[in-house]
mmCIF file of C-alpha atoms in Angstrom:
data_model
loop_
_atom_site.group_PDB
_atom_site.id
_atom_site.type_symbol
_atom_site.label_atom_id
_atom_site.label_comp_id
_atom_site.label_asym_id
_atom_site.label_seq_id
_atom_site.Cartn_x
_atom_site.Cartn_y
_atom_site.Cartn_z
ATOM 1 C CA MET A 1 0.000 0.000 0.000
ATOM 2 C CA GLY A 2 1.072 3.578 -0.611
ATOM 3 C CA ARG A 3 2.247 5.602 2.344
ATOM 4 C CA VAL A 4 1.361 9.148 3.229
ATOM 5 C CA LEU A 5 4.584 11.020 3.904
ATOM 6 C CA THR A 6 3.026 14.253 5.102
ATOM 7 C CA HIS A 7 -0.520 15.335 5.844
ATOM 8 C CA CYS A 8 -1.244 18.823 7.069
ATOM 9 C CA GLY A 9 -3.942 21.400 6.633
ATOM 10 C CA MET A 10 -3.850 25.143 6.143
ATOM 11 C CA GLY A 11 -2.695 27.003 9.210
ATOM 12 C CA TRP A 12 0.349 24.746 9.416
ATOM 13 C CA SER A 13 3.569 24.980 7.444
ATOM 14 C CA TYR A 14 5.568 21.778 7.185
ATOM 15 C CA ALA A 15 8.860 21.972 5.302
ATOM 16 C CA VAL A 16 9.651 18.307 4.685
ATOM 17 C CA ASP A 17 13.054 18.992 3.220
ATOM 18 C CA GLY A 18 14.314 20.687 6.366
ATOM 19 C CA GLY A 19 12.045 19.249 9.031
ATOM 20 C CA ARG A 20 10.646 22.663 9.963
ATOM 21 C CA LEU A 21 7.156 22.893 11.478
ATOM 22 C CA ASN A 22 5.484 26.255 12.019
ATOM 23 C CA TYR A 23 1.937 27.082 12.971
ATOM 24 C CA ARG A 24 0.351 30.091 11.378
ATOM 25 C CA PRO A 25 -3.006 30.907 12.990
ATOM 26 C CA GLY A 26 -5.636 33.315 11.808
ATOM 27 C CA MET A 27 -7.168 31.301 8.982
ATOM 28 C CA ARG A 28 -10.708 32.423 8.307
ATOM 29 C CA ARG A 29 -13.531 29.931 8.487
ATOM 30 C CA VAL A 30 -15.242 29.230 5.201
ATOM 31 C CA PRO A 31 -19.017 28.864 5.562
ATOM 32 C CA SER A 32 -20.449 25.651 4.227
ATOM 33 C CA LEU A 33 -22.551 25.834 1.116
ATOM 34 C CA VAL A 34 -26.114 24.723 1.837
ATOM 35 C CA PRO A 35 -29.032 24.260 -0.533
ATOM 36 C CA THR A 36 -31.590 27.063 -0.508
ATOM 37 C CA PRO A 37 -35.257 26.815 -1.438
ATOM 38 C CA HIS A 38 -36.402 27.904 -4.865
ATOM 39 C CA PRO A 39 -37.383 31.612 -4.744
ATOM 40 C CA ALA A 40 -41.124 32.270 -4.512
ATOM 41 C CA ILE A 41 -42.929 33.157 -7.726
ATOM 42 C CA GLY A 42 -44.990 36.282 -7.298
ATOM 43 C CA PHE A 43 -48.477 36.630 -8.799
ATOM 44 C CA ARG A 44 -51.341 39.131 -8.696
ATOM 45 C CA VAL A 45 -55.106 38.544 -9.065
ATOM 46 C CA SER A 46 -57.137 41.378 -10.542
ATOM 47 C CA PRO A 47 -59.329 42.916 -7.797
ATOM 48 C CA ARG A 48 -62.344 43.356 -10.049
ATOM 49 C CA ARG A 49 -64.511 41.400 -7.626
ATOM 50 C CA PRO A 50 -63.990 39.748 -4.266
ATOM 51 C CA GLN A 51 -62.811 36.153 -4.429
ATOM 52 C CA SER A 52 -62.317 33.485 -1.830
ATOM 53 C CA ALA A 53 -58.840 32.074 -1.242
ATOM 54 C CA GLY A 54 -59.907 28.791 -2.813
ATOM 55 C CA ALA A 55 -61.205 30.541 -5.907
ATOM 56 C CA ARG A 56 -57.948 32.469 -6.266
ATOM 57 C CA LEU A 57 -55.917 29.277 -6.069
ATOM 58 C CA ARG A 58 -58.140 27.558 -8.644
ATOM 59 C CA ARG A 59 -57.467 30.406 -11.083
ATOM 60 C CA LEU A 60 -53.721 29.836 -10.975
ATOM 61 C CA SER A 61 -52.142 28.023 -13.895
ATOM 62 C CA PRO A 62 -51.152 24.342 -13.659
ATOM 63 C CA LEU A 63 -47.517 25.473 -14.132
ATOM 64 C CA PHE A 64 -47.688 27.448 -10.887
ATOM 65 C CA HIS A 65 -49.087 24.475 -8.978
ATOM 66 C CA TYR A 66 -46.281 22.301 -10.373
ATOM 67 C CA THR A 67 -43.655 24.884 -9.383
ATOM 68 C CA VAL A 68 -44.985 25.118 -5.838
ATOM 69 C CA LEU A 69 -45.005 21.341 -5.474
ATOM 70 C CA LEU A 70 -41.452 21.126 -6.848
ATOM 71 C CA ALA A 71 -40.176 23.810 -4.472
ATOM 72 C CA TRP A 72 -41.836 22.036 -1.557
ATOM 73 C CA ALA A 73 -40.285 18.724 -2.599
ATOM 74 C CA VAL A 74 -36.692 19.985 -2.898
ATOM 75 C CA ALA A 75 -36.670 22.324 0.096
ATOM 76 C CA PRO A 76 -35.437 20.649 3.288
ATOM 77 C CA PRO A 77 -38.079 20.435 6.031
ATOM 78 C CA ALA A 78 -37.779 23.047 8.761
ATOM 79 C CA GLY A 79 -35.194 21.974 11.291
ATOM 80 C CA ALA A 80 -33.888 19.109 9.104
ATOM 81 C CA ALA A 81 -30.144 18.473 9.168
ATOM 82 C CA VAL A 82 -28.340 19.573 5.990
ATOM 83 C CA PRO A 83 -26.007 16.833 4.701
ATOM 84 C CA PRO A 84 -22.328 17.811 4.814
ATOM 85 C CA PRO A 85 -20.592 18.713 1.533
ATOM 86 C CA GLU A 86 -19.005 15.872 -0.403
ATOM 87 C CA THR A 87 -15.437 15.019 0.584
ATOM 88 C CA PHE A 88 -13.232 13.646 -2.203
ATOM 89 C CA ALA A 89 -9.587 13.415 -3.258
ATOM 90 C CA PHE A 90 -7.483 14.182 -6.309
ATOM 91 C CA ALA A 91 -3.968 13.126 -7.243
ATOM 92 C CA ALA A 92 -1.264 15.085 -9.049
ATOM 93 C CA LEU A 93 2.068 14.193 -10.610
ATOM 94 C CA GLY A 94 4.597 15.890 -12.845
ATOM 95 C CA CYS A 95 7.894 15.427 -14.665
ATOM 96 C CA LEU A 96 7.086 11.730 -15.161
ATOM 97 C CA PRO A 97 8.261 9.606 -16.791
ATOM 98 C CA TYR A 98 11.531 11.413 -17.315
ATOM 99 C CA SER A 99 13.302 8.964 -19.590
ATOM 100 C CA ARG A 100 12.517 6.232 -22.077
ATOM 101 C CA THR A 101 14.299 3.410 -20.257
ATOM 102 C CA PRO A 102 12.543 0.162 -19.277
ATOM 103 C CA ALA A 103 13.067 1.026 -15.604
ATOM 104 C CA ALA A 104 11.366 4.400 -16.053
ATOM 105 C CA ALA A 105 8.446 2.801 -17.872
ATOM 106 C CA GLU A 106 8.027 0.252 -15.085
ATOM 107 C CA GLY A 107 8.245 2.931 -12.393
ATOM 108 C CA PHE A 108 5.705 5.101 -14.168
ATOM 109 C CA GLY A 109 3.440 2.081 -14.481
ATOM 110 C CA ARG A 110 3.598 1.602 -10.720
ATOM 111 C CA VAL A 111 2.706 5.279 -10.208
ATOM 112 C CA ILE A 112 -0.370 4.848 -12.401
ATOM 113 C CA ALA A 113 -1.327 1.622 -10.619
ATOM 114 C CA GLU A 114 -1.071 3.197 -7.162
ATOM 115 C CA ILE A 115 -3.110 6.240 -8.188
ATOM 116 C CA ASN A 116 -5.731 3.930 -9.667
ATOM 117 C CA ARG A 117 -5.793 1.979 -6.399
ATOM 118 C CA GLN A 118 -6.381 5.192 -4.482
ATOM 119 C CA ALA A 119 -9.351 5.901 -6.826
ATOM 120 C CA PRO A 120 -9.236 9.718 -6.745
ATOM 121 C CA ALA A 121 -12.006 11.757 -8.325
ATOM 122 C CA PHE A 122 -9.456 12.933 -10.914
ATOM 123 C CA THR A 123 -5.710 13.200 -11.494
ATOM 124 C CA VAL A 124 -3.729 16.122 -12.922
ATOM 125 C CA HIS A 125 -0.461 15.654 -14.810
ATOM 126 C CA LEU A 126 1.602 18.826 -14.488
ATOM 127 C CA GLY A 127 3.680 18.466 -17.621
ATOM 128 C CA ASP A 128 7.179 17.392 -18.647
ATOM 129 C CA ILE A 129 5.967 14.065 -19.966
ATOM 130 C CA LEU A 130 9.471 13.293 -21.268
ATOM 131 C CA GLY A 131 13.036 13.984 -20.228
ATOM 132 C CA SER A 132 14.931 17.088 -21.287
ATOM 133 C CA ASP A 133 17.308 14.973 -23.385
ATOM 134 C CA GLU A 134 14.588 12.984 -25.190
ATOM 135 C CA ARG A 135 13.453 13.627 -28.735
ATOM 136 C CA CYS A 136 9.875 14.873 -28.677
ATOM 137 C CA THR A 137 8.644 12.699 -31.535
ATOM 138 C CA ASP A 138 5.060 12.196 -32.648
ATOM 139 C CA GLU A 139 5.413 8.556 -31.612
ATOM 140 C CA LEU A 140 6.412 9.519 -28.075
ATOM 141 C CA LEU A 141 3.488 11.918 -27.751
ATOM 142 C CA ALA A 142 1.149 9.174 -28.937
ATOM 143 C CA GLN A 143 2.606 6.841 -26.299
ATOM 144 C CA ARG A 144 1.978 9.384 -23.555
ATOM 145 C CA ARG A 145 -1.574 9.830 -24.806
ATOM 146 C CA ALA A 146 -2.030 6.078 -24.447
ATOM 147 C CA ASP A 147 -0.436 6.170 -20.979
ATOM 148 C CA PHE A 148 -2.954 8.784 -19.868
ATOM 149 C CA ASP A 149 -5.779 6.485 -20.860
ATOM 150 C CA ARG A 150 -4.474 3.924 -18.362
ATOM 151 C CA PHE A 151 -5.782 6.120 -15.540
ATOM 152 C CA THR A 152 -9.094 4.610 -14.484
ATOM 153 C CA SER A 153 -10.578 7.970 -13.473
ATOM 154 C CA ALA A 154 -10.274 11.328 -15.233
ATOM 155 C CA LEU A 155 -6.827 12.643 -16.211
ATOM 156 C CA VAL A 156 -6.335 16.380 -16.794
ATOM 157 C CA TYR A 157 -3.069 17.495 -18.383
ATOM 158 C CA THR A 158 -1.251 20.817 -18.640
ATOM 159 C CA PRO A 159 1.912 21.037 -20.810
ATOM 160 C CA GLY A 160 5.501 21.394 -19.621
ATOM 161 C CA ASP A 161 8.564 22.963 -21.220
ATOM 162 C CA ASN A 162 10.118 19.642 -22.284
ATOM 163 C CA GLU A 163 7.197 19.002 -24.630
ATOM 164 C CA TRP A 164 7.622 22.157 -26.664
ATOM 165 C CA THR A 165 9.548 25.244 -25.420
ATOM 166 C CA ASP A 166 12.865 23.369 -25.178
ATOM 167 C CA THR A 167 12.498 21.169 -28.242
ATOM 168 C CA HIS A 168 14.668 23.517 -30.340
ATOM 169 C CA HIS A 169 17.732 21.991 -28.648
ATOM 170 C CA ALA A 170 19.515 19.359 -30.732
ATOM 171 C CA LYS A 171 19.187 16.704 -28.017
ATOM 172 C CA ALA A 172 15.400 17.240 -27.989
ATOM 173 C CA GLY A 173 15.121 16.871 -31.747
ATOM 174 C CA GLY A 174 15.754 20.378 -33.064
ATOM 175 C CA TYR A 175 12.049 21.124 -33.537
ATOM 176 C CA VAL A 176 10.325 24.464 -33.968
ATOM 177 C CA PRO A 177 8.736 24.897 -30.515
ATOM 178 C CA THR A 178 5.494 26.440 -31.753
ATOM 179 C CA GLU A 179 5.048 23.500 -34.151
ATOM 180 C CA ARG A 180 5.378 21.070 -31.229
ATOM 181 C CA LEU A 181 2.861 23.127 -29.244
ATOM 182 C CA ALA A 182 0.399 22.915 -32.112
ATOM 183 C CA ARG A 183 0.921 19.150 -32.150
ATOM 184 C CA LEU A 184 0.269 18.917 -28.400
ATOM 185 C CA ARG A 185 -3.008 20.736 -28.856
ATOM 186 C CA ARG A 186 -4.119 18.297 -31.553
ATOM 187 C CA VAL A 187 -3.119 15.192 -29.593
ATOM 188 C CA PHE A 188 -4.222 16.121 -26.071
ATOM 189 C CA PHE A 189 -6.720 18.985 -26.325
ATOM 190 C CA ALA A 190 -8.852 18.274 -29.368
ATOM 191 C CA GLU A 191 -11.957 17.831 -27.211
ATOM 192 C CA GLU A 192 -13.281 19.887 -24.334
ATOM 193 C CA ARG A 193 -13.004 17.110 -21.809
ATOM 194 C CA SER A 194 -10.344 15.341 -19.789
ATOM 195 C CA LEU A 195 -8.470 12.205 -20.737
ATOM 196 C CA GLY A 196 -8.537 8.963 -18.754
ATOM 197 C CA GLN A 197 -11.078 6.152 -18.697
ATOM 198 C CA LYS A 198 -13.771 8.270 -17.002
ATOM 199 C CA PRO A 199 -13.377 11.683 -18.625
ATOM 200 C CA ILE A 200 -15.019 14.756 -17.150
ATOM 201 C CA ALA A 201 -16.291 17.824 -18.953
ATOM 202 C CA LEU A 202 -13.996 20.848 -18.951
ATOM 203 C CA ALA A 203 -14.577 24.502 -19.739
ATOM 204 C CA SER A 204 -11.642 25.794 -21.766
ATOM 205 C CA GLN A 205 -10.422 29.165 -22.990
ATOM 206 C CA ARG A 206 -11.349 28.277 -26.554
ATOM 207 C CA HIS A 207 -14.648 30.127 -26.023
ATOM 208 C CA ASP A 208 -12.874 33.450 -25.492
ATOM 209 C CA ALA A 209 -12.514 34.942 -28.971
ATOM 210 C CA ARG A 210 -9.430 36.889 -27.853
ATOM 211 C CA PHE A 211 -7.566 33.759 -26.708
ATOM 212 C CA ALA A 212 -9.281 30.895 -28.510
ATOM 213 C CA GLU A 213 -5.968 29.221 -29.399
ATOM 214 C CA PHE A 214 -5.267 28.418 -25.719
ATOM 215 C CA VAL A 215 -7.429 25.317 -25.571
ATOM 216 C CA GLU A 216 -5.144 23.828 -22.911
ATOM 217 C CA ASN A 217 -6.324 26.282 -20.234
ATOM 218 C CA ALA A 218 -9.202 24.387 -18.614
ATOM 219 C CA ARG A 219 -11.537 24.738 -15.639
ATOM 220 C CA TRP A 220 -13.925 22.418 -13.812
ATOM 221 C CA THR A 221 -15.836 22.233 -10.522
ATOM 222 C CA ARG A 222 -16.336 19.498 -7.944
ATOM 223 C CA GLY A 223 -18.080 19.886 -4.609
ATOM 224 C CA GLY A 224 -18.387 23.593 -5.300
ATOM 225 C CA VAL A 225 -14.575 23.942 -5.435
ATOM 226 C CA VAL A 226 -13.118 25.490 -8.590
ATOM 227 C CA PHE A 227 -10.133 23.808 -10.292
ATOM 228 C CA ALA A 228 -8.169 25.198 -13.245
ATOM 229 C CA THR A 229 -5.027 24.564 -15.251
ATOM 230 C CA VAL A 230 -2.889 27.504 -16.378
ATOM 231 C CA HIS A 231 -0.290 27.075 -19.126
ATOM 232 C CA VAL A 232 2.799 28.370 -17.310
ATOM 233 C CA VAL A 233 6.021 26.505 -18.113
ATOM 234 C CA GLY A 234 9.672 26.381 -17.143
ATOM 235 C CA SER A 235 12.521 27.873 -19.170
ATOM 236 C CA LYS A 236 11.344 31.345 -18.100
ATOM 237 C CA ASN A 237 7.837 30.685 -19.422
ATOM 238 C CA ASN A 238 9.301 30.687 -22.944
ATOM 239 C CA ARG A 239 10.469 34.267 -22.643
ATOM 240 C CA GLN A 240 13.554 33.386 -24.680
ATOM 241 C CA ALA A 241 14.763 36.181 -26.919
ATOM 242 C CA ALA A 242 17.281 33.937 -28.678
ATOM 243 C CA VAL A 243 14.605 31.495 -29.904
ATOM 244 C CA PRO A 244 12.760 32.667 -33.037
ATOM 245 C CA GLY A 245 9.105 33.379 -32.350
ATOM 246 C CA ALA A 246 9.368 32.697 -28.611
ATOM 247 C CA MET A 247 8.839 36.249 -27.388
ATOM 248 C CA ASP A 248 5.703 36.731 -29.453
ATOM 249 C CA GLU A 249 4.294 33.410 -28.244
ATOM 250 C CA TRP A 250 5.107 34.302 -24.622
ATOM 251 C CA ARG A 251 3.381 37.693 -24.855
ATOM 252 C CA ARG A 252 0.156 36.194 -26.229
ATOM 253 C CA ARG A 253 0.055 33.363 -23.691
ATOM 254 C CA ASP A 254 0.983 35.688 -20.827
ATOM 255 C CA LEU A 255 -2.058 37.857 -21.612
ATOM 256 C CA ALA A 256 -4.236 34.765 -22.033
ATOM 257 C CA ASN A 257 -3.145 33.427 -18.634
ATOM 258 C CA GLU A 258 -3.915 36.781 -17.004
ATOM 259 C CA ALA A 259 -7.424 36.720 -18.452
ATOM 260 C CA TRP A 260 -7.860 33.089 -17.407
ATOM 261 C CA LEU A 261 -6.929 33.860 -13.808
ATOM 262 C CA HIS A 262 -9.407 36.741 -13.706
ATOM 263 C CA ALA A 263 -12.150 34.514 -15.133
ATOM 264 C CA THR A 264 -11.381 31.656 -12.725
ATOM 265 C CA PHE A 265 -11.565 33.794 -9.597
ATOM 266 C CA ALA A 266 -14.634 35.600 -10.920
ATOM 267 C CA ASP A 267 -16.294 32.202 -11.318
ATOM 268 C CA ALA A 268 -15.271 31.178 -7.799
ATOM 269 C CA THR A 269 -16.582 34.423 -6.323
ATOM 270 C CA ALA A 270 -19.866 34.284 -8.233
ATOM 271 C CA THR A 271 -20.551 30.697 -7.132
ATOM 272 C CA ASN A 272 -19.405 31.240 -3.518
ATOM 273 C CA ALA A 273 -16.802 28.506 -4.012
ATOM 274 C CA PRO A 274 -15.117 27.406 -0.783
ATOM 275 C CA GLY A 275 -11.720 27.123 -2.491
ATOM 276 C CA VAL A 276 -9.705 27.384 -5.709
ATOM 277 C CA ALA A 277 -6.945 25.031 -6.891
ATOM 278 C CA LEU A 278 -4.621 25.980 -9.760
ATOM 279 C CA PHE A 279 -2.283 23.625 -11.623
ATOM 280 C CA PHE A 280 0.758 24.605 -13.726
ATOM 281 C CA GLN A 281 4.133 23.130 -14.616
ATOM 282 C CA ALA A 282 6.674 25.825 -13.754
ATOM 283 C CA ASP A 283 8.144 26.786 -10.428
ATOM 284 C CA PRO A 284 7.843 30.564 -10.921
ATOM 285 C CA PHE A 285 9.078 31.700 -7.504
ATOM 286 C CA GLU A 286 12.457 33.428 -7.466
ATOM 287 C CA ALA A 287 12.616 32.984 -3.686
ATOM 288 C CA ASP A 288 13.241 29.272 -4.342
ATOM 289 C CA LYS A 289 16.496 30.353 -5.982
ATOM 290 C CA ASP A 290 17.290 32.719 -3.092
ATOM 291 C CA ARG A 291 16.569 35.743 -5.266
ATOM 292 C CA GLY A 292 14.148 38.598 -4.757
ATOM 293 C CA GLY A 293 11.772 40.140 -7.252
ATOM 294 C CA TYR A 294 10.207 38.344 -10.201
ATOM 295 C CA GLU A 295 11.557 36.549 -13.231
ATOM 296 C CA PRO A 296 10.087 38.724 -16.035
ATOM 297 C CA GLY A 297 8.551 35.716 -17.765
ATOM 298 C CA PHE A 298 6.417 35.020 -14.698
ATOM 299 C CA GLU A 299 5.808 38.528 -13.344
ATOM 300 C CA ARG A 300 2.382 39.189 -14.872
ATOM 301 C CA PHE A 301 1.189 35.734 -13.807
ATOM 302 C CA LEU A 302 2.381 36.138 -10.208
ATOM 303 C CA VAL A 303 1.197 39.721 -9.743
ATOM 304 C CA THR A 304 -2.245 38.826 -11.093
ATOM 305 C CA LEU A 305 -2.438 35.658 -9.018
ATOM 306 C CA GLU A 306 -1.433 37.426 -5.812
ATOM 307 C CA LYS A 307 -3.979 40.190 -6.324
ATOM 308 C CA GLU A 308 -6.782 37.748 -7.071
ATOM 309 C CA ALA A 309 -5.895 35.393 -4.196
ATOM 310 C CA ARG A 310 -5.788 38.201 -1.640
ATOM 311 C CA ALA A 311 -9.125 39.576 -2.820
ATOM 312 C CA TYR A 312 -10.714 36.131 -2.812
ATOM 313 C CA GLY A 313 -9.662 35.498 0.790
ATOM 314 C CA ARG A 314 -10.536 31.812 0.882
ATOM 315 C CA PRO A 315 -8.178 28.834 0.516
ATOM 316 C CA VAL A 316 -6.153 28.790 -2.707
ATOM 317 C CA LEU A 317 -3.964 25.783 -3.531
ATOM 318 C CA LEU A 318 -1.147 26.075 -6.100
ATOM 319 C CA VAL A 319 0.083 22.716 -7.430
ATOM 320 C CA HIS A 320 3.143 22.676 -9.681
ATOM 321 C CA ALA A 321 6.122 20.555 -10.755
ATOM 322 C CA ASP A 322 9.427 21.583 -12.372
ATOM 323 C CA GLU A 323 12.116 21.157 -9.672
ATOM 324 C CA HIS A 324 11.376 17.483 -8.885
ATOM 325 C CA ARG A 325 11.170 17.984 -5.122
ATOM 326 C CA TYR A 326 8.242 17.596 -2.766
ATOM 327 C CA ARG A 327 7.372 20.846 -1.036
ATOM 328 C CA LEU A 328 4.376 21.956 0.985
ATOM 329 C CA GLU A 329 4.282 25.581 2.078
ATOM 330 C CA VAL A 330 1.401 27.393 3.758
ATOM 331 C CA GLY A 331 1.265 31.172 3.529
ATOM 332 C CA MET A 332 3.180 31.635 0.277
ATOM 333 C CA ARG A 333 5.488 34.572 -0.387
ATOM 334 C CA PHE A 334 5.264 35.355 -4.089
ATOM 335 C CA ASN A 335 8.240 37.656 -3.624
ATOM 336 C CA ARG A 336 10.982 36.879 -1.115
ATOM 337 C CA ASP A 337 10.709 40.333 0.440
ATOM 338 C CA ALA A 338 6.887 40.514 0.455
ATOM 339 C CA PRO A 339 4.549 39.481 3.277
ATOM 340 C CA PRO A 340 3.058 35.989 3.052
ATOM 341 C CA ILE A 341 -0.443 35.361 1.749
ATOM 342 C CA PRO A 342 -2.090 33.354 4.550
ATOM 343 C CA ASN A 343 -4.798 31.759 2.404
ATOM 344 C CA VAL A 344 -2.402 30.444 -0.285
ATOM 345 C CA THR A 345 -0.714 27.029 -0.053
ATOM 346 C CA ARG A 346 1.941 25.788 -2.491
ATOM 347 C CA LEU A 347 2.322 22.066 -3.185
ATOM 348 C CA GLU A 348 5.138 20.826 -5.418
ATOM 349 C CA THR A 349 5.180 17.278 -6.744
ATOM 350 C CA PHE A 350 7.978 14.773 -7.025
ATOM 351 C CA GLY A 351 9.502 14.079 -10.439
ATOM 352 C CA ALA A 352 12.333 12.650 -12.522
ATOM 353 C CA MET A 353 13.998 9.857 -10.518
ATOM 354 C CA ASN A 354 11.631 10.408 -7.579
ATOM 355 C CA MET A 355 8.718 8.496 -9.099
ATOM 356 C CA HIS A 356 5.946 9.335 -6.679
ATOM 357 C CA ALA A 357 2.860 11.558 -6.594
ATOM 358 C CA VAL A 358 0.815 13.755 -4.293
ATOM 359 C CA ILE A 359 -2.752 13.290 -3.151
ATOM 360 C CA VAL A 360 -5.062 15.967 -1.790
ATOM 361 C CA THR A 361 -8.209 15.387 0.234
ATOM 362 C CA VAL A 362 -10.776 18.084 -0.505
ATOM 363 C CA ASP A 363 -13.281 18.845 2.253
ATOM 364 C CA PRO A 364 -15.419 21.785 1.059
ATOM 365 C CA GLY A 365 -17.035 22.093 4.473
ATOM 366 C CA SER A 366 -13.780 22.560 6.379
ATOM 367 C CA GLU A 367 -12.000 25.846 6.941
ATOM 368 C CA GLN A 368 -8.844 24.680 5.140
ATOM 369 C CA VAL A 369 -10.623 22.838 2.273
ATOM 370 C CA PHE A 370 -7.392 21.257 0.950
ATOM 371 C CA LEU A 371 -5.482 18.600 2.922
ATOM 372 C CA PRO A 372 -2.341 17.738 0.882
ATOM 373 C CA ALA A 373 -0.070 14.728 1.356
ATOM 374 C CA ALA A 374 2.713 12.896 -0.440
ATOM 375 C CA LEU A 375 1.793 9.577 -2.050
ATOM 376 C CA ILE A 376 4.750 7.186 -1.878
ATOM 377 C CA VAL A 377 4.488 4.491 -4.539
ATOM 378 C CA PRO A 378 5.272 0.885 -3.517
ATOM 379 C CA GLY A 379 8.129 -0.668 -5.459
ATOM 380 C CA ASN A 380 9.720 2.635 -6.475
ATOM 381 C CA ALA A 381 12.871 3.914 -4.757
ATOM 382 C CA LEU A 382 12.175 6.068 -1.728
ATOM 383 C CA PRO A 383 12.283 9.763 -2.600
ATOM 384 C CA VAL A 384 15.290 11.985 -2.109
ATOM 385 C CA LEU A 385 14.359 15.101 -0.195
ATOM 386 C CA PRO A 386 17.096 17.767 -0.639
ATOM 387 C CA ARG A 387 17.119 20.751 1.674
ATOM 388 C CA PRO A 388 15.425 23.791 0.122
ATOM 389 C CA LYS A 389 17.896 26.454 -0.974
ATOM 390 C CA THR A 390 15.967 29.079 0.996
ATOM 391 C CA LEU A 391 15.832 27.183 4.305
ATOM 392 C CA ALA A 392 19.009 28.642 5.804
ATOM 393 C CA ARG A 393 17.862 32.171 5.000
ATOM 394 C CA GLN A 394 14.451 31.636 6.574
ATOM 395 C CA ARG A 395 15.844 30.646 9.967
#
């Protein structure tokens, strides 16, 4: 059986890599969402002549009688207990498999098998579906598409840099990155639904005429919680002046991601969602590299995200890959020198030679909503947990 390495809720910060445990109080309680009766339908009877109550009711249309009966049937009786919101789990993984060796294929197979055994509501793959020194061939992309269909529940995917932004390197095949991105969209995002054996419907950015090409940006809801992928990748988010066409692609996608964040939080606010979870491939935080400020390729994304998360005020979970280390941080600092955002939690997955995943219990009725943990896969080598580069500075 898989083992949970860490399990903590919001209000706690547990740095696995350094063994640091801090409590941060002050988390606001999120009210539970409860069903409300259908609003009453107003009507008026002409006062031409006095009528008894029974006569007035008989004059009402059959549609009104049906509506009243329906409202009575769905409204909970006075004093009845409201059932608690649904609790469920999702899994996430990234940077897997990271090579085309038999051992990597077997390890990735065990990851899929363990996630299937856990039976999450859905799984999200956070990109880098091949190693940085692999050729990103059509055949390899087709193999990964087949691998995704081995997940017995829904599988949602957001691209990584190894699939397209870095494919101009000779070791990756010397491709034109934008051509590989177009291929990814045809193979993985042709339909507005997830992959996996039990696909779920997704709402994508293809319906926004300004950004219709970004079909990979997707959103869905479960238990009232809003989930969304955002196409943010490593290698400086493709802000690479030396690569032909990269800067133009980055500018368009950067604006699309900004609009997608605004739309996602607007949706969460309008529906009174108890929480928001966002999934992307890159580690965009310069503080992880012991640097202040923002990498320009990620600045618009981070500034927009911070503004929206602070205004939203409820739990926000950021799940990403990229650096191949498991990290769980409550009260994120988007900038090393900025104050933390108490309602934002960052969860980074394993990757590369650490062939494991993460699993998150979602309890919409709790004040923290998201309860993240590491999912250690039986049969795969135990993970290596290097000390974070920022740990010494934080002490």
